[in-house]
mmCIF file of C-alpha atoms in Angstrom:
data_model
loop_
_atom_site.group_PDB
_atom_site.id
_atom_site.type_symbol
_atom_site.label_atom_id
_atom_site.label_comp_id
_atom_site.label_asym_id
_atom_site.label_seq_id
_atom_site.Cartn_x
_atom_site.Cartn_y
_atom_site.Cartn_z
ATOM 1 C CA MET L 633 26.261 7.175 -8.114
ATOM 2 C CA GLN L 634 25.109 8.246 -11.890
ATOM 3 C CA SER L 635 23.567 4.633 -11.799
ATOM 4 C CA GLN L 636 21.243 5.440 -8.329
ATOM 5 C CA ILE L 637 20.333 8.791 -11.036
ATOM 6 C CA PHE L 638 19.394 7.253 -13.274
ATOM 7 C CA THR L 639 16.893 4.745 -10.967
ATOM 8 C CA TYR L 640 15.515 7.754 -9.325
ATOM 9 C CA VAL L 641 15.065 9.168 -12.824
ATOM 10 C CA LEU L 642 12.892 5.671 -14.294
ATOM 11 C CA LEU L 643 10.809 5.656 -11.088
ATOM 12 C CA ALA L 644 9.774 8.869 -12.039
ATOM 13 C CA GLY L 645 9.330 8.422 -15.245
ATOM 14 C CA LEU L 646 6.906 5.331 -14.113
ATOM 15 C CA ALA L 647 5.092 7.551 -11.537
ATOM 16 C CA ILE L 648 4.498 10.072 -14.836
ATOM 17 C CA ALA L 649 3.496 7.301 -16.816
ATOM 18 C CA LEU L 650 1.247 5.553 -14.196
ATOM 19 C CA LEU L 651 -0.064 8.917 -13.235
ATOM 20 C CA TRP L 652 -1.112 9.625 -17.043
ATOM 21 C CA VAL L 653 -3.115 6.477 -17.325
ATOM 22 C CA ILE L 654 -5.158 7.861 -13.989
ATOM 23 C CA VAL L 655 -6.256 10.706 -16.215
ATOM 24 C CA THR L 656 -6.564 8.899 -19.442
ATOM 25 C CA ASP L 657 -8.172 5.867 -17.704
ATOM 26 C CA LEU L 658 -11.155 7.893 -16.042
ATOM 27 C CA LYS L 659 -12.000 10.383 -19.263
ATOM 28 C CA SER L 660 -11.482 8.083 -22.003
ATOM 29 C CA ARG L 661 -11.872 4.334 -19.889
ATOM 30 C CA THR L 662 -8.967 3.455 -22.405
ATOM 31 C CA ILE L 663 -5.130 2.931 -21.788
ATOM 32 C CA SER L 664 -3.537 4.102 -24.888
ATOM 33 C CA ASN L 665 -0.999 0.856 -26.237
ATOM 34 C CA HIS L 666 2.073 3.493 -26.481
ATOM 35 C CA LEU L 667 2.099 4.311 -22.671
ATOM 36 C CA THR L 668 1.364 0.332 -22.104
ATOM 37 C CA LEU L 669 4.477 -0.492 -24.261
ATOM 38 C CA THR L 670 6.510 2.727 -22.605
ATOM 39 C CA VAL L 671 6.570 1.052 -19.463
ATOM 40 C CA ALA L 672 7.001 -2.175 -20.687
ATOM 41 C CA ALA L 673 10.615 -1.069 -22.311
ATOM 42 C CA GLY L 674 11.961 1.186 -19.284
ATOM 43 C CA ALA L 675 11.806 -1.774 -17.591
ATOM 44 C CA PRO L 676 15.207 -3.118 -19.163
ATOM 45 C CA LEU L 677 16.965 -0.113 -18.531
ATOM 46 C CA TYR L 678 15.542 -0.118 -14.659
ATOM 47 C CA TRP L 679 16.667 -3.588 -13.952
ATOM 48 C CA LEU L 680 20.318 -2.145 -15.613
ATOM 49 C CA ALA L 681 20.332 0.834 -13.809
ATOM 50 C CA ILE L 682 19.770 -1.184 -10.388
ATOM 51 C CA GLY L 683 22.220 -3.780 -11.863
ATOM 52 C CA LEU L 684 19.533 -6.896 -11.931
ATOM 53 C CA PRO L 685 21.261 -10.027 -12.732
ATOM 54 C CA LEU L 686 19.894 -11.603 -15.121
ATOM 55 C CA TRP L 687 19.635 -14.859 -13.044
ATOM 56 C CA PRO L 688 17.418 -15.293 -10.761
ATOM 57 C CA GLY L 689 16.658 -11.717 -10.763
ATOM 58 C CA ILE L 690 15.406 -10.664 -14.359
ATOM 59 C CA ALA L 691 14.211 -14.618 -15.140
ATOM 60 C CA TRP L 692 12.349 -14.106 -11.798
ATOM 61 C CA GLN L 693 10.167 -10.259 -12.725
ATOM 62 C CA LEU L 694 9.992 -12.002 -17.030
ATOM 63 C CA GLY L 695 8.774 -15.378 -14.891
ATOM 64 C CA LEU L 696 5.943 -13.227 -12.623
ATOM 65 C CA ALA L 697 5.269 -10.857 -15.546
ATOM 66 C CA THR L 698 4.230 -14.510 -17.807
ATOM 67 C CA LEU L 699 2.514 -15.630 -14.803
ATOM 68 C CA VAL L 700 0.340 -11.796 -13.988
ATOM 69 C CA PHE L 701 -0.124 -11.905 -18.445
ATOM 70 C CA ALA L 702 -1.783 -15.480 -18.495
ATOM 71 C CA VAL L 703 -3.821 -15.000 -15.507
ATOM 72 C CA CYS L 704 -5.521 -11.676 -16.236
ATOM 73 C CA CYS L 705 -6.249 -13.029 -20.191
ATOM 74 C CA ALA L 706 -8.695 -15.622 -17.765
ATOM 75 C CA LEU L 707 -9.958 -12.848 -15.675
ATOM 76 C CA PHE L 708 -9.723 -10.568 -19.511
ATOM 77 C CA ALA L 709 -12.178 -14.430 -20.884
ATOM 78 C CA MET L 710 -14.397 -14.142 -18.578
ATOM 79 C CA ARG L 711 -14.914 -10.141 -18.918
ATOM 80 C CA GLN L 712 -13.833 -9.751 -15.472
ATOM 81 C CA MET L 713 -10.886 -7.271 -16.654
ATOM 82 C CA GLY L 714 -10.474 -5.156 -19.913
ATOM 83 C CA GLY L 715 -7.241 -5.489 -22.558
ATOM 84 C CA GLY L 716 -5.216 -2.331 -21.658
ATOM 85 C CA ASP L 717 -5.917 -3.265 -18.032
ATOM 86 C CA VAL L 718 -3.871 -6.740 -18.918
ATOM 87 C CA LYS L 719 -1.537 -5.099 -20.435
ATOM 88 C CA LEU L 720 -0.926 -2.845 -18.099
ATOM 89 C CA LEU L 721 -0.342 -4.973 -14.929
ATOM 90 C CA THR L 722 1.702 -7.510 -16.637
ATOM 91 C CA ALA L 723 4.330 -4.390 -17.715
ATOM 92 C CA LEU L 724 4.400 -3.079 -14.475
ATOM 93 C CA ALA L 725 5.560 -7.277 -13.213
ATOM 94 C CA LEU L 726 7.968 -6.372 -15.180
ATOM 95 C CA TRP L 727 9.390 -3.558 -12.685
ATOM 96 C CA VAL L 728 7.933 -4.893 -9.154
ATOM 97 C CA PRO L 729 10.011 -7.128 -7.422
ATOM 98 C CA PRO L 730 7.658 -10.341 -6.661
ATOM 99 C CA SER L 731 8.600 -10.499 -2.932
ATOM 100 C CA GLN L 732 6.360 -6.618 -3.326
ATOM 101 C CA PHE L 733 3.627 -7.687 -5.891
ATOM 102 C CA THR L 734 1.610 -9.321 -3.630
ATOM 103 C CA MET L 735 1.212 -6.081 -1.740
ATOM 104 C CA LEU L 736 0.691 -4.318 -4.939
ATOM 105 C CA VAL L 737 -2.663 -6.621 -5.613
ATOM 106 C CA VAL L 738 -3.668 -6.140 -1.968
ATOM 107 C CA ALA L 739 -3.184 -2.225 -2.734
ATOM 108 C CA MET L 740 -4.886 -3.051 -6.312
ATOM 109 C CA ALA L 741 -7.862 -4.656 -4.383
ATOM 110 C CA MET L 742 -8.151 -2.348 -1.782
ATOM 111 C CA LEU L 743 -8.080 1.366 -3.693
ATOM 112 C CA GLY L 744 -9.931 -0.682 -6.866
ATOM 113 C CA TRP L 745 -12.562 -0.909 -4.476
ATOM 114 C CA VAL L 746 -12.873 2.748 -2.710
ATOM 115 C CA LEU L 747 -12.676 3.879 -6.751
ATOM 116 C CA THR L 748 -15.593 1.554 -8.029
ATOM 117 C CA MET L 749 -18.088 2.971 -5.015
ATOM 118 C CA ALA L 750 -16.467 6.937 -5.640
ATOM 119 C CA VAL L 751 -17.136 6.785 -9.192
ATOM 120 C CA GLY L 752 -20.270 5.208 -8.291
ATOM 121 C CA ALA L 753 -21.279 8.015 -5.884
ATOM 122 C CA TRP L 754 -20.075 10.721 -8.740
ATOM 123 C CA ARG L 755 -22.370 8.708 -11.852
ATOM 124 C CA VAL L 756 -25.063 8.982 -9.017
ATOM 125 C CA ALA L 757 -25.390 11.767 -8.406
ATOM 126 C CA HIS L 758 -25.453 13.162 -12.065
ATOM 127 C CA SER L 759 -28.465 9.982 -12.452
ATOM 128 C CA THR L 760 -31.658 11.082 -14.699
ATOM 129 C CA THR L 761 -32.700 7.165 -14.142
ATOM 130 C CA ILE L 762 -36.291 7.921 -13.804
ATOM 131 C CA GLN L 763 -38.615 6.370 -10.689
ATOM 132 C CA THR L 764 -34.830 5.976 -8.141
ATOM 133 C CA HIS L 765 -33.517 9.087 -5.902
ATOM 134 C CA PRO L 766 -30.281 10.430 -7.181
ATOM 135 C CA ALA L 767 -29.435 12.726 -4.013
ATOM 136 C CA ARG L 768 -30.490 10.412 -1.323
ATOM 137 C CA ASP L 769 -28.888 7.438 -2.873
ATOM 138 C CA THR L 770 -25.122 10.037 -3.252
ATOM 139 C CA ILE L 771 -25.434 10.087 0.560
ATOM 140 C CA PHE L 772 -24.997 6.958 1.169
ATOM 141 C CA LEU L 773 -22.778 5.985 -1.209
ATOM 142 C CA ILE L 774 -20.455 8.754 0.317
ATOM 143 C CA ILE L 775 -20.634 7.557 3.621
ATOM 144 C CA GLY L 776 -19.709 3.492 2.474
ATOM 145 C CA THR L 777 -17.135 5.468 0.321
ATOM 146 C CA ILE L 778 -15.585 6.785 3.661
ATOM 147 C CA ILE L 779 -15.855 3.874 5.295
ATOM 148 C CA ALA L 780 -13.753 1.838 2.264
ATOM 149 C CA ALA L 781 -11.190 4.468 2.024
ATOM 150 C CA LEU L 782 -11.306 4.050 6.709
ATOM 151 C CA PHE L 783 -10.743 0.558 5.687
ATOM 152 C CA ALA L 784 -8.504 0.360 2.713
ATOM 153 C CA SER L 785 -6.269 2.752 4.945
ATOM 154 C CA ALA L 786 -5.959 0.363 7.599
ATOM 155 C CA VAL L 787 -4.801 -2.642 5.299
ATOM 156 C CA LEU L 788 -2.355 -0.690 3.728
ATOM 157 C CA GLY L 789 -0.522 0.846 6.773
ATOM 158 C CA GLY L 790 -2.368 4.234 6.828
ATOM 159 C CA PRO L 791 -4.310 6.150 9.529
ATOM 160 C CA ARG L 792 -6.513 3.926 11.434
ATOM 161 C CA LEU L 793 -9.209 4.670 13.787
ATOM 162 C CA PRO L 794 -8.737 3.979 17.023
ATOM 163 C CA LEU L 795 -10.738 1.309 19.039
ATOM 164 C CA PRO L 796 -12.825 2.642 22.286
ATOM 165 C CA ALA L 797 -10.810 1.988 25.201
ATOM 166 C CA ALA L 798 -13.755 0.580 27.155
ATOM 167 C CA LEU L 799 -13.900 -1.819 24.431
ATOM 168 C CA THR L 800 -11.216 -3.271 24.211
ATOM 169 C CA SER L 801 -10.497 -4.485 27.504
ATOM 170 C CA THR L 802 -13.936 -5.765 27.430
ATOM 171 C CA SER L 803 -12.836 -7.906 24.571
ATOM 172 C CA LEU L 804 -10.170 -9.077 26.234
ATOM 173 C CA ASN L 805 -11.491 -10.712 28.906
ATOM 174 C CA SER L 806 -14.301 -12.737 26.651
ATOM 175 C CA PRO L 807 -13.578 -15.137 23.772
ATOM 176 C CA ALA L 808 -16.762 -14.447 22.301
ATOM 177 C CA ALA L 809 -16.594 -11.200 22.661
ATOM 178 C CA ILE L 810 -13.133 -10.938 20.729
ATOM 179 C CA VAL L 811 -14.418 -13.000 17.788
ATOM 180 C CA ALA L 812 -17.630 -10.475 17.449
ATOM 181 C CA LEU L 813 -14.706 -7.722 17.330
ATOM 182 C CA ALA L 814 -13.194 -9.514 14.201
ATOM 183 C CA LEU L 815 -16.520 -10.926 12.478
ATOM 184 C CA ALA L 816 -17.930 -7.062 12.278
ATOM 185 C CA PRO L 817 -16.037 -4.836 10.330
ATOM 186 C CA ILE L 818 -16.496 -7.650 7.924
ATOM 187 C CA ALA L 819 -20.269 -7.997 8.302
ATOM 188 C CA VAL L 820 -20.298 -3.918 8.125
ATOM 189 C CA LEU L 821 -18.067 -3.783 5.288
ATOM 190 C CA LEU L 822 -20.205 -6.593 3.179
ATOM 191 C CA LEU L 823 -22.619 -4.880 4.257
ATOM 192 C CA VAL L 824 -21.608 -1.567 2.239
ATOM 193 C CA THR L 825 -20.399 -3.345 -0.136
ATOM 194 C CA LEU L 826 -23.096 -4.706 -1.367
ATOM 195 C CA GLY L 827 -25.626 -2.594 -0.543
ATOM 196 C CA SER L 828 -23.103 0.429 -2.828
ATOM 197 C CA ILE L 829 -23.575 -2.416 -5.754
ATOM 198 C CA ARG L 830 -27.422 -2.799 -5.581
ATOM 199 C CA ILE L 831 -28.078 1.141 -5.383
ATOM 200 C CA ILE L 832 -25.560 1.685 -8.600
ATOM 201 C CA ARG L 833 -27.005 -0.663 -10.290
ATOM 202 C CA ARG L 834 -30.090 0.878 -10.115
ATOM 203 C CA HIS L 835 -29.029 4.050 -12.026
ATOM 204 C CA GLU L 836 -26.583 2.054 -14.260
ATOM 205 C CA ARG L 837 -27.177 -1.163 -15.886
ATOM 206 C CA ASP L 838 -23.366 -1.516 -15.613
ATOM 207 C CA LEU L 839 -20.971 -1.758 -12.736
ATOM 208 C CA TRP L 840 -18.213 0.105 -14.004
ATOM 209 C CA VAL L 841 -14.747 -0.580 -11.952
ATOM 210 C CA PRO L 842 -11.615 0.969 -12.498
ATOM 211 C CA TYR L 843 -8.474 -1.069 -12.918
ATOM 212 C CA GLY L 844 -6.587 1.129 -14.792
ATOM 213 C CA PRO L 845 -6.601 3.473 -11.912
ATOM 214 C CA ALA L 846 -6.410 1.078 -9.017
ATOM 215 C CA ILE L 847 -3.547 -0.416 -10.798
ATOM 216 C CA SER L 848 -1.758 2.600 -11.001
ATOM 217 C CA LEU L 849 -2.411 4.021 -7.927
ATOM 218 C CA ALA L 850 -1.199 0.383 -6.589
ATOM 219 C CA GLY L 851 1.831 1.048 -8.694
ATOM 220 C CA LEU L 852 2.791 4.614 -6.933
ATOM 221 C CA TRP L 853 2.324 3.082 -3.531
ATOM 222 C CA ILE L 854 5.488 1.024 -4.347
ATOM 223 C CA VAL L 855 6.815 3.234 -5.758
ATOM 224 C CA ALA L 856 6.577 5.963 -3.365
ATOM 225 C CA SER L 857 7.521 2.955 -0.426
ATOM 226 C CA GLY L 858 10.656 2.931 -1.434
ATOM 227 C CA GLN L 859 10.826 -1.100 -1.812
ATOM 228 C CA MET L 860 12.039 -0.533 -5.855
ATOM 229 C CA LEU L 861 15.277 1.008 -4.365
ATOM 230 C CA ALA L 862 16.420 -2.366 -3.110
ATOM 231 C CA GLY L 863 17.619 -3.529 -6.180
ATOM 232 C CA THR L 864 16.601 -7.088 -5.597
ATOM 233 C CA ALA L 865 13.416 -9.152 -7.468
ATOM 234 C CA SER L 866 14.632 -12.462 -6.456
ATOM 235 C CA PRO L 867 11.587 -14.551 -3.509
ATOM 236 C CA ALA L 868 14.204 -13.714 -0.697
ATOM 237 C CA GLY L 869 13.361 -9.824 -1.422
ATOM 238 C CA GLY L 870 16.794 -9.154 -0.030
#
């Protein structure tokens, strides 16, 4: 019982740290090294609380963190990721079971996409770039953000918009209609994404992707799902 309470306390602490990352990164575009080290240092306590065995449990967590660090370092070298983001995701890899880490990455990608568009809309709304139309472009970006959020919600198991019954019944009788129905969302999302990037870059030279908040929100999503209470980090995820 005490071990379970300790686990809840540690996960609550992790959630608070991730929330603080969101606040500081959105405010200053930096992630404190002390905060990242705190997240990493809490992982061994979490392993102890859930009774994670040295083999294969802790070994898998360390291996996952090493792999994540290597991949993120490559992205950092290509200037696709910040140093603070690399350290944060590596520290989080020490906590999240390998069986759940793929979902963490998917959630990070989805949430990062939505946040990029939302932050872009905010910055464009306050744009002072000459020969542009901030009000009009902001409306377009808000619409794009809503579309992206609906898609992300559907992918992550949240609320989704139901398809009209007439449309689904028609598509079931035609292979071509089934293919068109499957490809339509992809075409819309591609159009929305490319259009949004072009609008944002019309006002700002650099497109800021808020990796820190995206990583933190994805981590919070995994914590809230209850999967980290399972007490396992083996590939089987049992």
